[in-house]
XYZ file of C-alpha atoms in Angstrom:
410
model
C 109.951 60.638 107.407
C 107.187 62.692 109.217
C 103.969 63.741 107.618
C 100.934 65.654 108.920
C 97.567 64.553 107.694
C 94.295 66.575 108.333
C 91.064 64.995 108.211
C 89.811 67.782 105.976
C 92.857 69.412 104.217
C 90.608 71.939 102.445
C 88.535 73.161 105.310
C 88.268 76.873 106.223
C 88.379 77.059 109.834
C 86.885 79.647 112.281
C 87.432 80.306 115.877
C 86.197 77.585 117.981
C 86.254 74.998 114.892
C 87.794 71.610 115.738
C 91.014 70.624 113.865
C 91.529 66.882 113.717
C 94.493 65.322 112.328
C 97.421 62.760 112.782
C 101.129 62.701 112.513
C 102.555 59.833 110.817
C 106.315 59.062 111.587
C 108.454 56.321 110.227
C 111.534 55.638 111.993
C 114.233 55.088 109.508
C 116.805 54.037 111.916
C 114.600 51.205 113.100
C 115.869 51.614 116.686
C 112.432 51.412 118.216
C 113.398 53.959 120.850
C 110.427 56.067 122.217
C 110.249 59.680 120.588
C 108.433 62.800 121.722
C 106.078 64.423 119.174
C 105.120 68.035 119.604
C 102.255 69.460 117.623
C 101.877 73.224 117.516
C 99.646 75.712 115.729
C 101.600 78.867 114.662
C 100.639 82.037 112.781
C 102.857 84.781 111.422
C 102.979 87.763 109.005
C 105.394 88.159 106.104
C 106.147 91.372 104.254
C 108.458 92.234 101.487
C 109.051 95.764 100.430
C 111.054 96.703 97.361
C 112.086 100.418 97.395
C 114.327 102.604 95.251
C 117.729 103.310 97.010
C 119.672 105.521 94.764
C 119.970 103.891 91.325
C 118.926 100.303 92.616
C 116.190 98.684 94.221
C 116.517 97.330 97.691
C 114.401 94.492 99.035
C 113.572 94.477 102.688
C 111.781 91.485 104.274
C 110.152 91.011 107.651
C 108.260 88.391 109.597
C 106.295 88.780 112.825
C 104.720 85.999 114.898
C 101.287 86.473 115.942
C 100.497 82.882 117.300
C 102.393 79.970 118.563
C 100.743 77.456 120.955
C 101.357 73.839 121.618
C 98.177 71.877 121.039
C 99.650 68.331 121.674
C 102.704 66.843 123.342
C 102.960 63.043 123.145
C 105.748 60.426 123.852
C 105.941 56.716 122.810
C 106.931 54.380 119.795
C 103.887 54.709 117.719
C 103.660 55.174 113.914
C 100.279 57.260 113.969
C 99.868 59.936 116.585
C 96.341 61.500 116.541
C 95.566 65.065 117.567
C 92.765 67.391 117.855
C 92.355 70.944 119.093
C 90.132 73.922 118.643
C 91.189 77.004 116.629
C 91.869 79.878 118.938
C 90.281 83.532 118.489
C 93.161 85.538 119.832
C 96.867 86.188 119.222
C 99.488 84.686 121.456
C 101.141 86.857 124.170
C 104.513 86.638 122.271
C 107.274 88.827 122.081
C 107.299 89.698 118.372
C 109.928 88.339 116.249
C 110.324 91.386 114.270
C 113.147 93.906 113.362
C 112.736 97.674 113.341
C 108.977 97.569 112.652
C 107.245 100.964 112.231
C 104.827 101.701 113.647
C 105.929 100.120 116.873
C 104.549 96.637 117.770
C 102.735 97.519 120.990
C 99.487 95.388 120.784
C 100.948 91.794 120.990
C 103.138 91.886 124.197
C 101.927 90.457 127.472
C 100.960 93.706 128.943
C 98.288 94.430 126.203
C 95.059 92.782 125.589
C 95.148 89.777 123.126
C 94.115 90.931 119.725
C 91.790 88.891 117.399
C 93.489 86.742 114.928
C 93.559 88.224 111.341
C 92.431 86.028 108.551
C 94.596 84.027 106.249
C 95.611 86.575 103.634
C 97.983 87.016 100.545
C 98.247 90.146 98.559
C 100.891 90.956 95.686
C 100.518 94.615 95.112
C 102.968 94.875 92.203
C 104.341 98.159 90.869
C 102.744 101.478 92.002
C 103.398 105.150 91.036
C 105.597 105.560 94.168
C 107.993 103.007 92.676
C 107.366 100.460 95.531
C 106.837 96.750 94.812
C 105.573 94.912 97.798
C 103.705 91.693 98.790
C 102.557 90.417 102.221
C 100.748 87.446 103.455
C 99.212 86.025 106.810
C 99.849 82.518 107.291
C 98.804 79.788 109.754
C 100.419 76.342 109.987
C 100.177 73.179 111.929
C 103.736 72.117 112.722
C 104.877 68.787 114.003
C 108.236 68.096 115.528
C 109.887 64.776 116.301
C 112.281 64.918 119.240
C 114.508 61.942 120.121
C 115.294 61.153 123.806
C 117.714 63.534 125.302
C 117.783 65.782 122.114
C 116.905 69.453 122.203
C 116.658 70.354 118.666
C 113.951 68.471 116.707
C 115.139 65.410 114.624
C 112.404 66.089 112.176
C 109.976 68.918 111.604
C 106.982 69.211 109.059
C 104.323 71.923 108.464
C 101.034 72.092 106.843
C 99.239 75.182 105.977
C 95.576 75.784 107.261
C 93.057 78.572 106.183
C 91.477 80.579 108.888
C 88.675 83.008 108.312
C 87.056 84.522 111.480
C 83.286 84.288 112.010
C 80.862 86.022 114.322
C 78.419 84.263 116.477
C 74.767 85.294 115.415
C 74.148 87.276 118.662
C 76.962 89.609 117.526
C 75.344 90.416 114.039
C 75.503 94.173 113.653
C 72.383 94.125 111.243
C 70.387 93.040 114.429
C 71.866 95.757 116.696
C 70.967 99.508 116.842
C 72.497 100.668 113.843
C 72.193 104.402 115.018
C 74.977 104.065 117.530
C 77.850 104.013 115.010
C 77.194 106.000 111.850
C 78.809 108.591 109.745
C 76.525 111.576 109.073
C 76.986 114.182 106.410
C 74.772 117.105 105.692
C 74.389 119.946 103.062
C 72.252 123.157 103.748
C 70.574 124.184 100.590
C 67.990 126.566 99.085
C 65.425 125.889 96.405
C 64.493 128.886 94.320
C 62.096 128.395 91.359
C 58.952 129.981 89.653
C 57.435 126.406 90.176
C 57.035 127.404 93.665
C 54.205 129.858 92.878
C 50.854 128.471 93.264
C 49.888 129.235 89.646
C 52.829 127.250 88.418
C 52.095 124.126 90.190
C 52.116 120.975 88.377
C 53.206 122.563 85.043
C 56.471 122.828 83.285
C 58.337 126.175 82.729
C 59.043 127.650 79.350
C 62.378 128.230 78.176
C 61.790 132.130 78.576
C 60.733 131.459 82.237
C 63.725 129.414 82.963
C 66.120 131.952 81.641
C 64.267 134.640 83.617
C 64.804 132.608 86.627
C 68.445 132.498 86.123
C 68.866 136.340 85.998
C 66.235 137.084 88.758
C 66.987 134.470 91.281
C 66.720 136.833 94.192
C 63.066 137.692 93.478
C 62.151 133.956 93.185
C 59.970 132.332 95.891
C 62.223 129.939 97.886
C 62.458 127.860 100.999
C 65.619 126.499 102.897
C 66.182 122.852 103.708
C 68.909 120.582 104.757
C 69.757 117.084 103.195
C 71.311 114.637 105.706
C 73.095 111.447 104.401
C 73.646 108.725 107.200
C 75.713 105.570 106.381
C 77.125 102.922 108.871
C 80.557 102.751 110.162
C 80.515 98.997 110.677
C 78.996 96.389 108.441
C 79.108 92.549 108.426
C 79.988 90.521 105.412
C 77.004 88.894 103.697
C 74.481 91.203 105.142
C 72.826 94.200 103.759
C 73.947 97.740 104.130
C 71.445 100.255 105.336
C 71.493 103.962 104.447
C 69.239 106.849 105.352
C 68.622 110.006 103.392
C 66.615 112.575 105.460
C 65.520 116.033 104.371
C 64.725 118.755 107.083
C 62.684 121.737 105.865
C 62.906 125.016 107.640
C 59.305 126.411 107.485
C 60.340 129.774 109.099
C 62.645 130.626 106.175
C 60.018 129.590 103.614
C 58.454 132.270 101.153
C 56.119 129.694 99.696
C 52.695 128.556 100.978
C 53.223 124.861 100.093
C 56.400 122.671 100.008
C 56.539 120.584 97.002
C 57.241 116.998 96.842
C 60.723 115.600 97.228
C 62.187 112.752 95.148
C 65.197 110.704 95.378
C 66.217 110.484 91.854
C 69.557 108.594 92.440
C 71.642 106.835 94.985
C 74.929 104.949 94.759
C 77.850 103.921 96.914
C 81.261 102.352 96.580
C 83.857 100.745 99.121
C 87.532 100.901 98.437
C 89.863 98.740 100.185
C 93.637 99.482 101.047
C 96.463 97.160 102.302
C 99.504 98.572 103.732
C 102.778 96.557 104.636
C 105.766 97.521 106.474
C 109.239 96.134 106.326
C 112.504 97.595 107.714
C 111.239 101.093 108.796
C 108.741 103.676 108.535
C 109.881 104.791 105.144
C 109.373 101.561 103.515
C 105.602 101.508 103.284
C 103.664 99.625 100.618
C 100.150 100.502 99.867
C 97.444 100.351 97.349
C 93.841 100.949 96.896
C 91.178 99.003 95.005
C 87.361 98.886 94.356
C 85.660 96.481 96.350
C 82.077 97.001 95.807
C 79.983 99.548 93.735
C 76.231 99.869 93.254
C 74.193 102.741 91.912
C 70.275 102.933 91.689
C 68.051 105.586 90.048
C 64.445 106.642 90.510
C 64.175 105.755 94.183
C 60.675 107.276 94.675
C 59.139 110.016 96.452
C 59.596 110.978 100.171
C 56.509 110.898 102.413
C 56.078 113.566 105.049
C 55.216 117.331 105.624
C 58.396 118.940 106.754
C 60.768 116.184 107.678
C 61.339 113.550 104.885
C 63.165 110.257 105.516
C 64.017 107.283 103.133
C 65.918 104.210 104.030
C 67.940 102.369 101.334
C 68.971 98.586 101.736
C 71.708 97.746 99.304
C 72.915 94.184 98.521
C 75.507 92.581 100.889
C 79.249 92.423 100.379
C 80.454 88.837 100.130
C 84.025 88.970 98.772
C 85.995 91.158 100.924
C 88.547 90.378 103.747
C 87.620 91.732 107.047
C 89.352 94.746 108.398
C 92.319 93.566 110.436
C 95.479 94.966 112.073
C 98.554 92.788 112.232
C 102.046 93.833 113.438
C 103.427 94.854 110.011
C 100.127 94.522 107.637
C 96.882 96.439 107.894
C 93.717 96.216 105.903
C 91.233 99.088 105.898
C 88.232 100.324 103.924
C 86.493 103.542 103.096
C 82.627 103.789 102.185
C 81.545 106.438 99.832
C 77.850 107.345 99.249
C 76.050 109.925 97.171
C 72.369 110.811 96.700
C 70.539 113.118 94.460
C 67.139 114.672 95.524
C 64.891 116.500 93.203
C 62.622 119.314 94.189
C 61.041 122.262 92.275
C 62.618 121.062 88.923
C 66.204 121.098 90.502
C 68.461 118.257 91.494
C 70.468 118.533 94.969
C 73.452 116.189 95.590
C 74.912 115.094 98.913
C 78.020 113.067 99.444
C 79.192 111.062 102.533
C 82.642 109.540 102.791
C 84.060 107.858 106.094
C 86.186 104.825 107.127
C 84.031 101.756 107.589
C 84.901 98.518 109.533
C 84.071 95.374 107.675
C 83.258 92.619 110.439
C 83.456 88.942 109.638
C 80.406 87.052 108.445
C 78.141 85.650 110.984
C 78.712 81.948 111.582
C 76.530 79.802 109.333
C 76.086 82.269 106.511
C 77.481 81.255 103.067
C 79.820 83.366 101.250
C 79.869 82.101 97.661
C 82.799 84.718 96.663
C 85.045 84.114 99.559
C 88.566 84.428 98.009
C 90.313 80.859 97.547
C 93.805 80.743 99.044
C 96.392 78.930 97.147
C 98.362 76.650 99.238
C 100.153 74.850 96.405
C 103.586 76.310 97.639
C 103.056 74.579 100.994
C 102.338 71.164 99.608
C 104.078 68.092 101.197
C 104.149 64.474 100.423
C 100.565 63.081 100.386
C 99.593 60.351 102.899
C 96.388 58.366 103.374
C 94.506 58.685 106.605
C 95.613 55.626 108.634
C 93.625 54.027 111.329
C 96.646 52.949 113.293
C 97.331 51.785 116.713
C 95.564 54.023 119.225
C 97.710 56.020 121.414
C 97.233 54.766 124.848
C 95.341 57.119 127.262
C 98.268 57.360 129.636
C 100.514 58.666 126.900
C 98.169 61.118 125.465
C 98.795 64.800 126.192
C 97.257 68.005 125.006
C 98.936 71.138 126.170
C 96.495 74.067 125.400
C 98.721 76.972 126.287
C 98.192 80.489 124.969
C 94.368 80.405 124.491
C 91.249 79.344 126.076
C 89.150 76.525 124.505
C 86.365 78.058 122.382
C 83.633 75.520 121.481
C 80.245 75.927 120.179
């Protein structure tokens, strides 16, 4: 019997974190012959797409390797085999173990730059309007193989799942960078026309007759042109505030009024939608689904302060429960950020909308994510074993073959 035991079986690992464990092997043959124990860290994606083919549903499955690295290679006659390694940050340069995947897998091969590892992920999409039923997952496992002398296939093999969630080092916090470099900007050119803009009507409300007159004689009303600009980020960090900017640019040369009235931001809101797509067996077999990830709305945001150029910065609560944006061989996760704002001037409310794809980056290392989704590993459970302080493996027989990635240690 072979069992893998991790020091902390419930840990959530990030790149550079140390994984400490041991392999416990009981030789049922009692031959006492030396064996070779190989410990590997493997990662892969799994997708299943159920599509309607004529009158019947057809299920297609696909698996793609994204990581396979030997972290320990030991030989001896011991019962307890300790090992430790640092979690990598990039995928292995593997030939993908995948059939007929669309779009083509071209970012994992040896000729392409190594991609960041996607997080542990599991999604069951269910039934959608396109009659596709699908699910997908990204899994990481520590695998132990016991190979007897002279044997090529393993005699015994066992795996245990590990949870990987990438983190960013503090110096890579996007909130600390110049946020003007990567933004989405939407604008709307508008014209304010109202009797309120006349000096004698300043600071008073129009009567119903005056309002009706304004509707039918709008061409004779005093007016001025302005532009409302909405600026939102295209990259955000988990667990950090999101910054928006609403800017108003008045064109004084087109104004027929002596004084520009006060602008007021009366409402602002935004929402983020997430979409997961999975491929299996060809381009036609695509599973996808959107869901609301985060939504907030605020009212009565206060007046702008300026003469001809008005700017207001809005800081909204952070997102804590989303999976970072990722691209795997046959699974992708993307997000769209939509914001809207209402600006009031001269008794009128003008709205501007902004919608663009946003990249959600991992949280900065050290920040607490209270709503991080839990990953259920019950399906991967193996016989439990207590941590054993067994005989230490002699230094001469210890081996650690860290192929496929560079050590990343804090």
